[in-house]
mmCIF file of C-alpha atoms in Angstrom:
data_model
loop_
_atom_site.group_PDB
_atom_site.id
_atom_site.type_symbol
_atom_site.label_atom_id
_atom_site.label_comp_id
_atom_site.label_asym_id
_atom_site.label_seq_id
_atom_site.Cartn_x
_atom_site.Cartn_y
_atom_site.Cartn_z
ATOM 1 C CA UNK A 1 64.636 164.289 157.482
ATOM 2 C CA UNK A 2 61.786 166.452 158.589
ATOM 3 C CA UNK A 3 60.452 169.375 156.841
ATOM 4 C CA UNK A 4 58.677 171.856 158.035
ATOM 5 C CA UNK A 5 56.271 173.908 155.954
ATOM 6 C CA UNK A 6 55.706 177.879 157.004
ATOM 7 C CA UNK A 7 52.014 178.964 157.804
ATOM 8 C CA UNK A 8 50.891 181.692 155.505
ATOM 9 C CA UNK A 9 51.130 185.298 157.254
ATOM 10 C CA UNK A 10 48.573 187.752 157.947
ATOM 11 C CA UNK A 11 47.353 188.470 154.233
ATOM 12 C CA UNK A 12 44.220 190.230 155.016
ATOM 13 C CA UNK A 13 42.609 193.481 157.020
ATOM 14 C CA UNK A 14 40.143 190.880 158.570
ATOM 15 C CA UNK A 15 43.497 188.615 159.788
ATOM 16 C CA UNK A 16 45.268 191.706 161.289
ATOM 17 C CA UNK A 17 42.158 192.765 162.877
ATOM 18 C CA UNK A 18 41.161 189.312 164.185
ATOM 19 C CA UNK A 19 44.565 187.929 165.221
ATOM 20 C CA UNK A 20 46.983 191.034 165.471
ATOM 21 C CA UNK A 21 45.051 193.905 166.969
ATOM 22 C CA UNK A 22 43.874 192.009 170.177
ATOM 23 C CA UNK A 23 47.356 191.047 170.923
ATOM 24 C CA UNK A 24 48.984 194.741 170.266
ATOM 25 C CA UNK A 25 46.403 196.029 172.459
ATOM 26 C CA UNK A 26 46.866 193.540 175.384
ATOM 27 C CA UNK A 27 50.811 194.001 174.936
ATOM 28 C CA UNK A 28 50.385 197.674 174.982
ATOM 29 C CA UNK A 29 48.031 197.270 178.228
ATOM 30 C CA UNK A 30 50.752 195.013 180.057
ATOM 31 C CA UNK A 31 53.924 197.673 179.151
ATOM 32 C CA UNK A 32 51.801 200.475 180.420
ATOM 33 C CA UNK A 33 50.866 198.553 183.611
ATOM 34 C CA UNK A 34 54.239 197.237 184.133
ATOM 35 C CA UNK A 35 55.864 200.977 184.012
ATOM 36 C CA UNK A 36 53.113 202.462 186.231
ATOM 37 C CA UNK A 37 53.529 199.534 188.705
ATOM 38 C CA UNK A 38 57.166 200.086 188.801
ATOM 39 C CA UNK A 39 56.742 204.092 189.952
ATOM 40 C CA UNK A 40 53.797 203.098 192.107
ATOM 41 C CA UNK A 41 55.062 199.959 193.990
ATOM 42 C CA UNK A 42 57.334 201.520 196.599
ATOM 43 C CA UNK A 43 54.666 204.292 197.030
ATOM 44 C CA UNK A 44 51.947 202.506 197.995
ATOM 45 C CA UNK A 45 51.170 200.271 200.937
ATOM 46 C CA UNK A 46 50.435 196.666 201.290
ATOM 47 C CA UNK A 47 46.832 196.629 199.946
ATOM 48 C CA UNK A 48 47.880 198.851 197.213
ATOM 49 C CA UNK A 49 50.921 196.337 196.459
ATOM 50 C CA UNK A 50 48.283 193.564 196.522
ATOM 51 C CA UNK A 51 46.106 195.532 194.326
ATOM 52 C CA UNK A 52 48.717 195.860 191.676
ATOM 53 C CA UNK A 53 49.306 192.558 191.273
ATOM 54 C CA UNK A 54 46.101 191.524 191.325
ATOM 55 C CA UNK A 55 45.985 193.909 187.973
ATOM 56 C CA UNK A 56 49.439 192.590 187.072
ATOM 57 C CA UNK A 57 47.269 188.803 187.154
ATOM 58 C CA UNK A 58 44.373 190.115 185.211
ATOM 59 C CA UNK A 59 46.326 191.618 182.173
ATOM 60 C CA UNK A 60 48.898 188.893 182.030
ATOM 61 C CA UNK A 61 46.331 186.507 181.323
ATOM 62 C CA UNK A 62 44.969 188.593 178.919
ATOM 63 C CA UNK A 63 47.984 188.716 177.294
ATOM 64 C CA UNK A 64 49.070 185.371 177.245
ATOM 65 C CA UNK A 65 45.484 184.229 175.922
ATOM 66 C CA UNK A 66 45.884 187.100 172.910
ATOM 67 C CA UNK A 67 49.398 185.728 172.012
ATOM 68 C CA UNK A 68 47.738 182.003 171.582
ATOM 69 C CA UNK A 69 44.595 183.544 169.605
ATOM 70 C CA UNK A 70 47.382 185.513 167.095
ATOM 71 C CA UNK A 71 48.060 181.945 165.287
ATOM 72 C CA UNK A 72 45.988 180.961 162.318
ATOM 73 C CA UNK A 73 42.495 180.345 163.204
ATOM 74 C CA UNK A 74 42.147 176.349 162.816
ATOM 75 C CA UNK A 75 45.356 175.906 165.260
ATOM 76 C CA UNK A 76 44.321 178.214 167.599
ATOM 77 C CA UNK A 77 40.557 176.644 168.088
ATOM 78 C CA UNK A 78 41.958 173.424 168.061
ATOM 79 C CA UNK A 79 45.054 173.984 170.796
ATOM 80 C CA UNK A 80 43.416 174.331 174.285
ATOM 81 C CA UNK A 81 42.007 171.250 174.370
ATOM 82 C CA UNK A 82 43.533 168.874 171.726
ATOM 83 C CA UNK A 83 46.868 169.224 173.490
ATOM 84 C CA UNK A 84 45.332 167.744 176.528
ATOM 85 C CA UNK A 85 43.382 165.292 174.699
ATOM 86 C CA UNK A 86 45.778 163.578 171.993
ATOM 87 C CA UNK A 87 47.268 160.684 173.660
ATOM 88 C CA UNK A 88 50.646 161.289 172.020
ATOM 89 C CA UNK A 89 50.594 164.670 173.526
ATOM 90 C CA UNK A 90 49.641 163.853 176.723
ATOM 91 C CA UNK A 91 47.506 161.155 177.641
ATOM 92 C CA UNK A 92 46.413 162.199 181.242
ATOM 93 C CA UNK A 93 43.425 162.900 180.371
ATOM 94 C CA UNK A 94 42.036 160.384 178.150
ATOM 95 C CA UNK A 95 43.205 157.807 180.441
ATOM 96 C CA UNK A 96 41.578 159.400 183.394
ATOM 97 C CA UNK A 97 38.112 159.403 180.872
ATOM 98 C CA UNK A 98 38.419 155.976 179.913
ATOM 99 C CA UNK A 99 40.040 153.704 182.035
ATOM 100 C CA UNK A 100 39.607 155.230 185.447
ATOM 101 C CA UNK A 101 36.586 154.294 186.986
ATOM 102 C CA UNK A 102 37.546 154.877 190.666
ATOM 103 C CA UNK A 103 41.019 156.804 191.750
ATOM 104 C CA UNK A 104 41.116 154.255 194.689
ATOM 105 C CA UNK A 105 41.200 151.288 192.564
ATOM 106 C CA UNK A 106 43.758 153.155 189.955
ATOM 107 C CA UNK A 107 46.172 153.677 192.788
ATOM 108 C CA UNK A 108 46.188 150.195 193.990
ATOM 109 C CA UNK A 109 47.092 149.097 190.576
ATOM 110 C CA UNK A 110 49.320 151.797 189.485
ATOM 111 C CA UNK A 111 52.583 150.315 190.886
ATOM 112 C CA UNK A 112 51.971 146.986 189.210
ATOM 113 C CA UNK A 113 51.092 148.745 185.984
ATOM 114 C CA UNK A 114 54.502 150.729 186.453
ATOM 115 C CA UNK A 115 56.543 147.632 186.813
ATOM 116 C CA UNK A 116 55.442 146.782 183.321
ATOM 117 C CA UNK A 117 57.505 149.553 181.803
ATOM 118 C CA UNK A 118 55.188 151.512 179.569
ATOM 119 C CA UNK A 119 57.423 153.832 178.172
ATOM 120 C CA UNK A 120 54.330 156.513 177.539
ATOM 121 C CA UNK A 121 52.392 157.969 180.747
ATOM 122 C CA UNK A 122 51.833 155.407 183.190
ATOM 123 C CA UNK A 123 54.932 153.930 183.387
ATOM 124 C CA UNK A 124 57.244 156.958 183.517
ATOM 125 C CA UNK A 125 55.275 159.366 185.540
ATOM 126 C CA UNK A 126 53.543 159.696 189.188
ATOM 127 C CA UNK A 127 49.632 159.352 189.788
ATOM 128 C CA UNK A 128 49.219 162.867 190.704
ATOM 129 C CA UNK A 129 48.203 164.193 186.680
ATOM 130 C CA UNK A 130 46.232 161.205 186.338
ATOM 131 C CA UNK A 131 44.633 162.081 189.184
ATOM 132 C CA UNK A 132 43.899 165.919 188.519
ATOM 133 C CA UNK A 133 42.497 164.769 185.236
ATOM 134 C CA UNK A 134 40.193 162.393 186.701
ATOM 135 C CA UNK A 135 39.215 165.017 189.629
ATOM 136 C CA UNK A 136 38.017 167.748 186.876
ATOM 137 C CA UNK A 137 35.899 164.896 185.328
ATOM 138 C CA UNK A 138 34.325 163.868 188.642
ATOM 139 C CA UNK A 139 33.604 167.791 189.453
ATOM 140 C CA UNK A 140 31.987 168.256 186.017
ATOM 141 C CA UNK A 141 30.059 164.720 185.981
ATOM 142 C CA UNK A 142 28.697 165.792 189.511
ATOM 143 C CA UNK A 143 27.068 169.221 188.614
ATOM 144 C CA UNK A 144 25.180 170.573 185.488
ATOM 145 C CA UNK A 145 25.658 174.227 186.585
ATOM 146 C CA UNK A 146 29.805 173.948 187.225
ATOM 147 C CA UNK A 147 29.691 172.161 183.355
ATOM 148 C CA UNK A 148 27.438 175.887 182.019
ATOM 149 C CA UNK A 149 30.311 177.629 183.969
ATOM 150 C CA UNK A 150 33.184 176.112 182.490
ATOM 151 C CA UNK A 151 31.752 176.365 178.880
ATOM 152 C CA UNK A 152 31.882 180.214 179.552
ATOM 153 C CA UNK A 153 35.442 180.284 179.789
ATOM 154 C CA UNK A 154 35.626 178.152 176.225
ATOM 155 C CA UNK A 155 34.283 179.502 172.789
ATOM 156 C CA UNK A 156 31.872 177.618 171.105
ATOM 157 C CA UNK A 157 34.368 177.494 167.882
ATOM 158 C CA UNK A 158 36.969 175.706 170.517
ATOM 159 C CA UNK A 159 34.213 172.943 171.158
ATOM 160 C CA UNK A 160 33.194 172.949 167.625
ATOM 161 C CA UNK A 161 37.318 172.304 166.163
ATOM 162 C CA UNK A 162 37.562 169.661 169.178
ATOM 163 C CA UNK A 163 34.513 167.639 168.198
ATOM 164 C CA UNK A 164 35.475 167.576 164.398
ATOM 165 C CA UNK A 165 39.302 166.204 165.216
ATOM 166 C CA UNK A 166 37.801 163.758 167.785
ATOM 167 C CA UNK A 167 35.477 162.511 164.882
ATOM 168 C CA UNK A 168 38.226 162.591 162.601
ATOM 169 C CA UNK A 169 40.866 160.472 164.710
ATOM 170 C CA UNK A 170 38.148 158.004 166.749
ATOM 171 C CA UNK A 171 40.985 157.539 169.812
ATOM 172 C CA UNK A 172 37.940 156.604 171.799
ATOM 173 C CA UNK A 173 34.423 157.094 172.496
ATOM 174 C CA UNK A 174 33.298 160.652 171.801
ATOM 175 C CA UNK A 175 33.172 162.699 175.171
ATOM 176 C CA UNK A 176 29.895 163.557 176.392
ATOM 177 C CA UNK A 177 28.653 167.030 177.586
ATOM 178 C CA UNK A 178 29.976 166.309 181.098
ATOM 179 C CA UNK A 179 33.646 164.699 180.039
ATOM 180 C CA UNK A 180 34.176 167.609 177.500
ATOM 181 C CA UNK A 181 33.528 170.194 180.346
ATOM 182 C CA UNK A 182 36.210 168.111 182.460
ATOM 183 C CA UNK A 183 38.607 168.421 179.421
ATOM 184 C CA UNK A 184 37.859 172.744 179.408
ATOM 185 C CA UNK A 185 38.296 172.497 183.320
ATOM 186 C CA UNK A 186 41.425 170.830 183.460
ATOM 187 C CA UNK A 187 42.752 173.193 180.306
ATOM 188 C CA UNK A 188 41.458 176.413 182.682
ATOM 189 C CA UNK A 189 43.266 174.727 185.629
ATOM 190 C CA UNK A 190 46.699 175.073 183.611
ATOM 191 C CA UNK A 191 46.049 178.136 182.250
ATOM 192 C CA UNK A 192 45.189 179.753 185.666
ATOM 193 C CA UNK A 193 48.211 177.831 187.405
ATOM 194 C CA UNK A 194 50.564 180.150 185.142
ATOM 195 C CA UNK A 195 49.048 183.559 185.927
ATOM 196 C CA UNK A 196 48.935 182.184 189.610
ATOM 197 C CA UNK A 197 52.764 181.713 189.828
ATOM 198 C CA UNK A 198 53.080 185.270 189.984
ATOM 199 C CA UNK A 199 52.207 185.216 193.693
ATOM 200 C CA UNK A 200 55.078 183.183 195.033
ATOM 201 C CA UNK A 201 57.638 184.896 192.474
ATOM 202 C CA UNK A 202 56.481 187.924 193.967
ATOM 203 C CA UNK A 203 56.986 186.918 197.764
ATOM 204 C CA UNK A 204 60.220 185.236 197.018
ATOM 205 C CA UNK A 205 61.856 187.800 194.996
ATOM 206 C CA UNK A 206 60.272 190.648 197.372
ATOM 207 C CA UNK A 207 61.752 188.742 200.424
ATOM 208 C CA UNK A 208 65.207 188.358 198.927
ATOM 209 C CA UNK A 209 65.585 191.396 196.908
ATOM 210 C CA UNK A 210 62.460 193.875 197.522
ATOM 211 C CA UNK A 211 59.436 195.177 196.021
ATOM 212 C CA UNK A 212 60.923 196.994 193.113
ATOM 213 C CA UNK A 213 62.678 194.078 191.676
ATOM 214 C CA UNK A 214 59.893 191.566 192.713
ATOM 215 C CA UNK A 215 57.784 193.727 190.245
ATOM 216 C CA UNK A 216 60.005 193.612 187.737
ATOM 217 C CA UNK A 217 60.555 190.007 187.732
ATOM 218 C CA UNK A 218 56.703 189.426 187.797
ATOM 219 C CA UNK A 219 56.166 191.597 185.080
ATOM 220 C CA UNK A 220 58.897 189.880 182.875
ATOM 221 C CA UNK A 221 57.102 186.088 184.100
ATOM 222 C CA UNK A 222 54.218 186.270 181.402
ATOM 223 C CA UNK A 223 56.470 187.404 178.736
ATOM 224 C CA UNK A 224 58.728 183.952 178.399
ATOM 225 C CA UNK A 225 57.453 182.653 175.033
ATOM 226 C CA UNK A 226 57.629 178.975 176.651
ATOM 227 C CA UNK A 227 54.405 179.870 178.123
ATOM 228 C CA UNK A 228 52.108 180.971 174.942
ATOM 229 C CA UNK A 229 53.628 178.162 172.854
ATOM 230 C CA UNK A 230 53.330 174.945 175.610
ATOM 231 C CA UNK A 231 49.761 176.222 177.048
ATOM 232 C CA UNK A 232 47.823 174.384 178.223
ATOM 233 C CA UNK A 233 50.231 171.413 178.451
ATOM 234 C CA UNK A 234 50.375 169.972 182.573
ATOM 235 C CA UNK A 235 54.342 171.081 182.370
ATOM 236 C CA UNK A 236 53.386 174.498 183.193
ATOM 237 C CA UNK A 237 51.371 173.669 186.610
ATOM 238 C CA UNK A 238 54.859 173.090 187.786
ATOM 239 C CA UNK A 239 56.548 176.399 188.183
ATOM 240 C CA UNK A 240 53.121 177.344 190.490
ATOM 241 C CA UNK A 241 54.527 174.517 192.625
ATOM 242 C CA UNK A 242 57.975 174.782 192.524
ATOM 243 C CA UNK A 243 57.919 178.642 193.319
ATOM 244 C CA UNK A 244 55.592 177.756 196.202
ATOM 245 C CA UNK A 245 57.865 175.653 198.048
ATOM 246 C CA UNK A 246 61.021 177.970 197.255
ATOM 247 C CA UNK A 247 58.759 180.718 198.769
ATOM 248 C CA UNK A 248 57.893 179.115 201.885
ATOM 249 C CA UNK A 249 61.404 177.896 202.361
ATOM 250 C CA UNK A 250 62.903 181.411 202.153
ATOM 251 C CA UNK A 251 60.490 182.455 204.869
ATOM 252 C CA UNK A 252 61.110 179.585 206.902
ATOM 253 C CA UNK A 253 64.688 179.849 206.828
ATOM 254 C CA UNK A 254 64.244 183.685 207.832
ATOM 255 C CA UNK A 255 64.016 183.134 211.584
ATOM 256 C CA UNK A 256 62.825 180.919 214.792
ATOM 257 C CA UNK A 257 59.532 182.201 214.441
ATOM 258 C CA UNK A 258 59.112 181.073 210.734
ATOM 259 C CA UNK A 259 60.503 177.745 211.121
ATOM 260 C CA UNK A 260 57.408 175.755 210.645
ATOM 261 C CA UNK A 261 56.293 177.086 207.177
ATOM 262 C CA UNK A 262 58.575 174.238 206.431
ATOM 263 C CA UNK A 263 55.599 171.947 206.721
ATOM 264 C CA UNK A 264 53.221 173.356 204.169
ATOM 265 C CA UNK A 265 56.632 173.951 201.878
ATOM 266 C CA UNK A 266 56.675 169.959 202.363
ATOM 267 C CA UNK A 267 53.308 169.120 201.538
ATOM 268 C CA UNK A 268 53.557 171.185 198.528
ATOM 269 C CA UNK A 269 56.610 169.799 197.649
ATOM 270 C CA UNK A 270 54.839 166.163 197.858
ATOM 271 C CA UNK A 271 52.226 167.158 196.115
ATOM 272 C CA UNK A 272 54.303 168.417 192.903
ATOM 273 C CA UNK A 273 56.519 165.078 193.664
ATOM 274 C CA UNK A 274 52.589 163.134 193.311
ATOM 275 C CA UNK A 275 52.719 164.961 189.893
ATOM 276 C CA UNK A 276 56.201 164.798 188.450
ATOM 277 C CA UNK A 277 60.024 164.112 189.481
ATOM 278 C CA UNK A 278 60.459 167.448 187.871
ATOM 279 C CA UNK A 279 60.286 168.989 191.539
ATOM 280 C CA UNK A 280 63.751 167.369 192.322
ATOM 281 C CA UNK A 281 65.880 170.308 191.348
ATOM 282 C CA UNK A 282 63.919 172.172 194.124
ATOM 283 C CA UNK A 283 66.193 170.094 196.410
ATOM 284 C CA UNK A 284 69.060 171.008 195.029
ATOM 285 C CA UNK A 285 68.361 175.005 194.593
ATOM 286 C CA UNK A 286 67.433 174.802 198.552
ATOM 287 C CA UNK A 287 71.018 173.291 199.314
ATOM 288 C CA UNK A 288 72.785 175.654 197.366
ATOM 289 C CA UNK A 289 70.731 178.705 198.927
ATOM 290 C CA UNK A 290 71.538 177.217 202.371
ATOM 291 C CA UNK A 291 75.155 177.286 201.190
ATOM 292 C CA UNK A 292 75.387 180.644 200.029
ATOM 293 C CA UNK A 293 73.789 181.718 203.107
ATOM 294 C CA UNK A 294 76.481 179.677 205.612
ATOM 295 C CA UNK A 295 78.840 181.573 203.424
ATOM 296 C CA UNK A 296 77.752 184.875 204.378
ATOM 297 C CA UNK A 297 76.331 184.441 207.795
ATOM 298 C CA UNK A 298 78.096 181.387 209.226
ATOM 299 C CA UNK A 299 76.986 178.517 211.560
ATOM 300 C CA UNK A 300 74.302 179.893 212.735
ATOM 301 C CA UNK A 301 72.167 179.969 209.341
ATOM 302 C CA UNK A 302 73.347 176.463 208.625
ATOM 303 C CA UNK A 303 71.926 175.012 211.703
ATOM 304 C CA UNK A 304 68.638 176.614 211.168
ATOM 305 C CA UNK A 305 68.625 175.942 207.685
ATOM 306 C CA UNK A 306 69.315 172.346 208.325
ATOM 307 C CA UNK A 307 66.618 172.077 210.915
ATOM 308 C CA UNK A 308 64.191 173.516 208.379
ATOM 309 C CA UNK A 309 65.118 171.271 205.615
ATOM 310 C CA UNK A 310 64.796 168.374 207.807
ATOM 311 C CA UNK A 311 60.905 169.720 208.875
ATOM 312 C CA UNK A 312 60.187 169.877 204.862
ATOM 313 C CA UNK A 313 61.396 166.375 204.007
ATOM 314 C CA UNK A 314 59.964 164.817 207.285
ATOM 315 C CA UNK A 315 56.519 166.067 206.083
ATOM 316 C CA UNK A 316 57.457 164.991 202.584
ATOM 317 C CA UNK A 317 58.112 161.269 203.796
ATOM 318 C CA UNK A 318 55.262 161.244 206.401
ATOM 319 C CA UNK A 319 52.378 162.627 203.448
ATOM 320 C CA UNK A 320 53.824 159.378 201.320
ATOM 321 C CA UNK A 321 53.383 157.066 204.080
ATOM 322 C CA UNK A 322 49.937 158.266 204.850
ATOM 323 C CA UNK A 323 49.233 157.709 201.088
ATOM 324 C CA UNK A 324 50.234 154.591 200.978
ATOM 325 C CA UNK A 325 48.368 153.339 204.438
ATOM 326 C CA UNK A 326 44.794 155.032 202.779
ATOM 327 C CA UNK A 327 45.542 154.248 198.965
ATOM 328 C CA UNK A 328 47.672 151.151 199.111
ATOM 329 C CA UNK A 329 50.063 153.126 196.633
ATOM 330 C CA UNK A 330 53.764 153.180 197.698
ATOM 331 C CA UNK A 331 55.090 156.298 196.216
ATOM 332 C CA UNK A 332 58.573 155.235 196.665
ATOM 333 C CA UNK A 333 58.383 152.374 194.652
ATOM 334 C CA UNK A 334 56.494 154.676 191.912
ATOM 335 C CA UNK A 335 59.147 157.054 192.462
ATOM 336 C CA UNK A 336 61.748 154.277 191.658
ATOM 337 C CA UNK A 337 59.930 152.968 189.048
ATOM 338 C CA UNK A 338 59.777 156.374 187.461
ATOM 339 C CA UNK A 339 63.638 156.768 187.500
ATOM 340 C CA UNK A 340 64.063 153.145 186.031
ATOM 341 C CA UNK A 341 61.458 153.504 183.307
ATOM 342 C CA UNK A 342 62.920 156.808 182.371
#
């Protein structure tokens, strides 16, 4: 049986100022913005609403970051990078950094590697997260200026803490400057995706329930404890992709003029399924949504919804076929092995 020891609480004035005060200030700013926006959202035009949501995303990012920084120093400094590097926690990045030299070759052999039944990450997930990590590495390897820009978003203490644990664990050859920047970029991408999820959430809720309810839902989103706890785990990329599909499909089902929004919805869903089969429940949710529309509005919506749904699934299938032709990686087989290995 595991026993969990509690960390020491805030014991000094320095701890209060360093750990709690920034979170309290950001929390207060967030509450004030939420209330001010609630009063303004119905009075301003499109530009005003866009400005409010942009401000909300900025304050939400500050709030989530300050909550993560309120943990003990040793843990807050190592978490932003080590979570993505540690093979037992994630594994996508270290695989990309140490074993992928070419994305084309990686994809050609990926189906065969899944057949081996690796129970960690290669055998139980599609290749998208490996490709994302490899893309971040290649971007930083190609430009010194990008490395410097990425460094500016992470503190020196975080890099030093990572280097210390990296040396102690010796998982692999130490990352050079460019690969460390790639790791920082991957962490930044995940953190940004959490904040950007506010955009499709606002569009979806506004379409279904109106501006006032959409604002309230978007204000609640950054307050979910799981965001600050699990960042920068790659799972937190999925709310952005899932909400994007749902919002595009909700608009596509609206009338005949918007039916073709099912095409970008299908492309986003395909990208999501390339990352993880955790996106499959979207299909179920859309089916339930269509059924509720049928109960309320009758056969006219059911025919249109079936057409929209068919366009979305055709787009997913077409993208998968093109991907197979170009990269010689059959995603249907990959997805089947994904389910089998799980």
